[in-house]
XYZ file of C-alpha atoms in Angstrom:
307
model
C 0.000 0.000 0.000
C 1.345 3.283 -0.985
C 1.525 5.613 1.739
C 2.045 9.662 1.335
C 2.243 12.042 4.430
C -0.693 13.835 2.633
C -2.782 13.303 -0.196
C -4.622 15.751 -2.172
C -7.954 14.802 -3.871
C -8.350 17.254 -6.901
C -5.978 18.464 -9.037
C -6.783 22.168 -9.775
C -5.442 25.419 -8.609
C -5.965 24.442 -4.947
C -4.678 21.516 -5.049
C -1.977 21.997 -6.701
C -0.810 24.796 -4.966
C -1.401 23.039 -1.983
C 0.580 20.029 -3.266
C 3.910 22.297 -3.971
C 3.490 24.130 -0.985
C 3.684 20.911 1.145
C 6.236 19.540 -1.691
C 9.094 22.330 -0.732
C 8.502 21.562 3.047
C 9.852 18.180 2.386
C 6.892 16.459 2.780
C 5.836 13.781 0.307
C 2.593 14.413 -1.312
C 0.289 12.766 -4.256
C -2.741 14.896 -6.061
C -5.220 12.664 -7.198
C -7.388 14.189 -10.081
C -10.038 12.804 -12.199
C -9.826 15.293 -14.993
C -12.693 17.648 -14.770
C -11.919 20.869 -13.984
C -14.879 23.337 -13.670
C -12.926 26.106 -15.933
C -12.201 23.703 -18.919
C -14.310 25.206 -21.281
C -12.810 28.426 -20.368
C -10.597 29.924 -22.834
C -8.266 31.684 -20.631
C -7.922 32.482 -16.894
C -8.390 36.130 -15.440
C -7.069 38.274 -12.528
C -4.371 35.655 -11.649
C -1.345 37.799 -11.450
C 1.084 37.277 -14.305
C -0.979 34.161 -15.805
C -3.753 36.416 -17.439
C -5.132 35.128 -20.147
C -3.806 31.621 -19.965
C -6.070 28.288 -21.078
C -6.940 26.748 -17.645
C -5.450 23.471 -18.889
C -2.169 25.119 -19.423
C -2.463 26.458 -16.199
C -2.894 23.079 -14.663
C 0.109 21.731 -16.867
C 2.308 24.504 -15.754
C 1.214 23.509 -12.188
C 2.156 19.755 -12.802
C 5.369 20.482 -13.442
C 6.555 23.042 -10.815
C 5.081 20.075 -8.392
C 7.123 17.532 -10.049
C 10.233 19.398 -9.521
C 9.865 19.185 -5.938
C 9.116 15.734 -5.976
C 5.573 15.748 -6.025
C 3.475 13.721 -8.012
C 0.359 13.501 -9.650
C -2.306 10.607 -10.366
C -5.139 10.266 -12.890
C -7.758 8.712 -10.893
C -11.030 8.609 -9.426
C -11.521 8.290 -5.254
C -14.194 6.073 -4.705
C -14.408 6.681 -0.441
C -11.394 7.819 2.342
C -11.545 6.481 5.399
C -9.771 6.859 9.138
C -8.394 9.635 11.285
C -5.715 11.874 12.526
C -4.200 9.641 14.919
C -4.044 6.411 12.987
C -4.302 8.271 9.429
C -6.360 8.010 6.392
C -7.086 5.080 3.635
C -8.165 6.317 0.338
C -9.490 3.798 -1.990
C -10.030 4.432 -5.676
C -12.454 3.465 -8.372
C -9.558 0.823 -9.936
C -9.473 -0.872 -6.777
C -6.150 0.300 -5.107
C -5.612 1.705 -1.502
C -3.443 4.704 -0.673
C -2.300 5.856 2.948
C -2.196 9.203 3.968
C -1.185 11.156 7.699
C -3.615 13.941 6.077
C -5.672 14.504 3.668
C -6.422 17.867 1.628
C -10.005 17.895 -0.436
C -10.034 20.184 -3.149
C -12.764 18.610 -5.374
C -14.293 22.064 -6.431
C -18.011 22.085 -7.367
C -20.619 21.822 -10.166
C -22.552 24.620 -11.901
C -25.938 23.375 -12.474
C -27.682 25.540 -14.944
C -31.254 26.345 -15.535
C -32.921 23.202 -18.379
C -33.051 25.088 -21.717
C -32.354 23.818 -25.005
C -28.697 25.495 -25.418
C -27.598 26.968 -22.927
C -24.990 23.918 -21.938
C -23.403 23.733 -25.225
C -23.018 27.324 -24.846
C -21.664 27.342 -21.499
C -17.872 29.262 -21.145
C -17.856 30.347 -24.195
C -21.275 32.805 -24.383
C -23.246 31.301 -21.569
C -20.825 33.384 -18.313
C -21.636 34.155 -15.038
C -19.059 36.164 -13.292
C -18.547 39.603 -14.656
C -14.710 38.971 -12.981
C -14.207 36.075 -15.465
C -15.567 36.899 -18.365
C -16.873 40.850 -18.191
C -14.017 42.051 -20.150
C -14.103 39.860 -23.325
C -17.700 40.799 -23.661
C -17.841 44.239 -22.722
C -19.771 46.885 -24.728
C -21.676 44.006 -26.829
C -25.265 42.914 -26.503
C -25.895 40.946 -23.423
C -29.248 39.315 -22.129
C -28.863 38.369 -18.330
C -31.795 35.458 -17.993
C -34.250 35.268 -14.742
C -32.922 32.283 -12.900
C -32.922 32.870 -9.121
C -34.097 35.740 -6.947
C -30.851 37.873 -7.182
C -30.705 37.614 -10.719
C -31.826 41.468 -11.142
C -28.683 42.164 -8.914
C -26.857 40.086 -11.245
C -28.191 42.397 -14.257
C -27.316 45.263 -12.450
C -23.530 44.589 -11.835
C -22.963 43.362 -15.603
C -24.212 46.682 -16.507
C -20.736 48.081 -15.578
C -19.316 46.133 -18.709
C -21.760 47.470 -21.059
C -25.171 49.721 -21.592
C -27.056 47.268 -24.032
C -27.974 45.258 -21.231
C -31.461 43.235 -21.191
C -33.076 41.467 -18.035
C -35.337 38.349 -19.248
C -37.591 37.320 -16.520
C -38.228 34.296 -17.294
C -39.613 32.231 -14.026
C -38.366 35.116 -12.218
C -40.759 38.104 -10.409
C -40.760 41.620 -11.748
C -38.258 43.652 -10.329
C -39.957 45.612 -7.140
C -40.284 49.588 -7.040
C -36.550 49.574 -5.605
C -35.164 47.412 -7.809
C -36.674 48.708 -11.036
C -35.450 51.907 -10.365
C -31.991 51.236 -9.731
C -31.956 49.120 -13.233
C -33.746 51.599 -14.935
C -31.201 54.331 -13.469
C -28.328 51.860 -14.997
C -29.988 51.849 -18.456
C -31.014 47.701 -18.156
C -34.072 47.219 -20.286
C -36.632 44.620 -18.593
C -38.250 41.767 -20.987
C -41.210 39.996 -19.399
C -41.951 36.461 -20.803
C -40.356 32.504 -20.769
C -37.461 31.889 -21.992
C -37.884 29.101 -24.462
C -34.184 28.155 -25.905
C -31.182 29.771 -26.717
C -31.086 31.324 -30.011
C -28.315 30.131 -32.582
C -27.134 31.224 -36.077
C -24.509 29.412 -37.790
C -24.161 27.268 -34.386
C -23.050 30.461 -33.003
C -25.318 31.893 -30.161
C -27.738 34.987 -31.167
C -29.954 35.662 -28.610
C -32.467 33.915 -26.230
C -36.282 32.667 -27.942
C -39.048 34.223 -25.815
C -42.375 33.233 -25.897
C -41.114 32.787 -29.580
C -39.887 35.703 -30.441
C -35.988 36.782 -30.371
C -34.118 38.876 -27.778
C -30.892 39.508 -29.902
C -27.812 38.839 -27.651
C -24.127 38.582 -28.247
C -23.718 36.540 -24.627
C -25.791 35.278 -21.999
C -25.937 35.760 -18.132
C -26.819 33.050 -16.101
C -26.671 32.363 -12.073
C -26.556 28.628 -11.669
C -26.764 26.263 -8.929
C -23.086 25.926 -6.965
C -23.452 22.426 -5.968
C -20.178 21.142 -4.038
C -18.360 18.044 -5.208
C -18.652 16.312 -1.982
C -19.132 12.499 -2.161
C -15.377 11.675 -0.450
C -16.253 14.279 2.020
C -19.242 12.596 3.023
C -17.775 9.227 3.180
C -15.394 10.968 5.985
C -18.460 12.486 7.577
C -18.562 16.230 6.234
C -21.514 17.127 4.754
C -22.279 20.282 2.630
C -23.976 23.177 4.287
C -26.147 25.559 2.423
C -24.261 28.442 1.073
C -26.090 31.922 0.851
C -25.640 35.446 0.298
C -28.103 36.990 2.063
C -31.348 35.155 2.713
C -31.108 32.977 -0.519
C -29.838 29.823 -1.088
C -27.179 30.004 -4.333
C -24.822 27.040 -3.198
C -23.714 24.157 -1.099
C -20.152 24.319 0.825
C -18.222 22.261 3.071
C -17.414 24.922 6.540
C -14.251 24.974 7.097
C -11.750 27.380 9.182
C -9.706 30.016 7.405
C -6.261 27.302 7.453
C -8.825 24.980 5.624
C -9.450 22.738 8.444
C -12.896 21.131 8.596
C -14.416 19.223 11.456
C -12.671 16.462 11.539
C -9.524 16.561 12.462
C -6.841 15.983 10.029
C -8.733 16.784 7.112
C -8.539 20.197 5.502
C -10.138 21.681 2.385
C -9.605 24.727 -0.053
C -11.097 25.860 -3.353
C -14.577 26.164 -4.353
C -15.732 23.369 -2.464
C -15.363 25.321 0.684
C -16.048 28.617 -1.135
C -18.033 28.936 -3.954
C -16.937 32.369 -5.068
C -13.417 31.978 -5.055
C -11.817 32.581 -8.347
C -8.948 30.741 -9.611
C -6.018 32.849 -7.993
C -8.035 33.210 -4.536
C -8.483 28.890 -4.987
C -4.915 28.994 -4.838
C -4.272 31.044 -2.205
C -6.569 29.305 0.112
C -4.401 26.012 -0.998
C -1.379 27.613 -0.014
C -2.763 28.005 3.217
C -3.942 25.018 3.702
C -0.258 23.443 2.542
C 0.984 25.212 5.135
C -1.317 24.350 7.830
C -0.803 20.937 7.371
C 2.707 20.816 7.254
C 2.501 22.732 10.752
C -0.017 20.627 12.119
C 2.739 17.715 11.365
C 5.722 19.757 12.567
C 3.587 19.536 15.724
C 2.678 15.581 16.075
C 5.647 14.603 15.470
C 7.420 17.047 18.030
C 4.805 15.967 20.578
């Protein structure tokens, strides 16, 4: 059986930064990854300082090899369940049958955007189909946008992407009009409000055009959507960590795992970082909170094995 002083499960920013962090304090460290990282269909990362504009798979590449030079290592897998604690350590089994050993273990699975059920708007999804004004707000800015009614802050969404441009259009769709307060301040930002269902996403030449309501054709250059933030979770909960609702304000927008700032959950030993502990972290924040977590870890051991 293969045994690590820490094991990562998930292979993006996070973990990865984790995994070097814990790599150049000597410690010996595996990131297990199966290969789906939320930002794929991405074409390049923002706001991560000196790495703008990169493809997030280059990113992850780049972060491969800085771990391997430190004598980390990487493995393309799928964790079926962990088991143990921080006295007698962890056993991580994986979908091809083998068991792994670990003193710690870091969780840095991520999450899963779960988008509204209209024809479209997945195969559209990273490219024209955005959510966060912070990843995407720039390559879009000053074009035609349509945000689309999906949850109850989706009016606030409308009104923050009108920063990146003024032709700006709120669909309702299952979504309640705007109240007094709320129509003013969009109105005051120059968002137009369409009332109707959305029925599909609009296409010409397989490129997106707009979104189809009640059959007729709100013209749009990109979409605005506020999914679901559902937390990849299932190892977590075989260790007995179970997601939390997530909200900003009184509404519901995601499920988390709570952890402490250093990434340490409730059970001991086991620490987390990324989007699976916080939904709104973008990639360079993900890696931060990895760091940290590295760190805390390799502390945490510094102290067991002094006591």
């Amino acid at each position: 059986m293969d045994s690590y002083d820490v094991i990562i499960i998930g292979g993006g920013a996070a973990g990865l930064a984790g995994a070097t962090t814990l790599a150049r304090a000597r410690r010996s460290v595996l990131v297990i990854d199966s290969g789906r990282p939320r930002n794929a269909p991405a074409a390049g990362v923002h706001n991560y300082l000196a790495r703008e504009g990169m493809a997030p798979l280059e990113l992850l590449a780049t972060g491969r090899d800085e771990l391997a030079s430190y004598g980390g290592s990487v493995r393309v897998a799928t964790v079926r369940d962990a088991a143990g604690d921080a006295e007698s350590g962890f056993t991580v089994r994986l979908e091809d049958g083998a068991t792994l050993r670990a003193r710690r273990l870091l969780v840095t699975t991520g999450l899963v955007d779960e988008l509204p059920d209209l024809p479209g708007l997945a195969e559209h999804w990273g490219s024209a189909v955005l959510h966060c004004p912070y990843c995407h707000g720039w390559e879009v800015r000053d074009r035609k946008i349509a945000v689309l009614g999906s949850s109850p802050l989706s009016w606030h969404q409308a009104l923050m992407w009108s920063q990146w441009t003024k032709d700006l259009t709120f669909v309702l769709h299952d979504q309640p009009e705007p109240d007094a307060d709320q129509a003013r301040m969009l109105a005051t930002r120059g968002v137009r409000v369409v009332k109707g269902r959305v029925d599909r996403v609009a296409e010409e030449g397989g490129r997106l055009s707009g979104l189809v309501v009640d059959g007729e054709v709100v013209p749009a250059e990109a979409v605005v959507v506020a999914g679901f933030m559902r937390a990849r979770s299932e190892v977590l909960s075989s260790l007995g960590l179970h997601p939390a609702d997530f909200r900003m304000g009184e509404h519901v927008v995601a499920t988390h795992i709570p952890a402490e700032p250093t990434g340490l959950t409730s059970v001991p030993g086991v620490y987390v970082a990324g989007n699976v502990t916080n939904p709104g972290a973008q990639v360079i924040a993900s890696a931060a909170a990895g760091m940290m977590a590295g760190a805390s870890i390799n502390m945490e051991l510094i102290m067991a094995d002094a006591r």
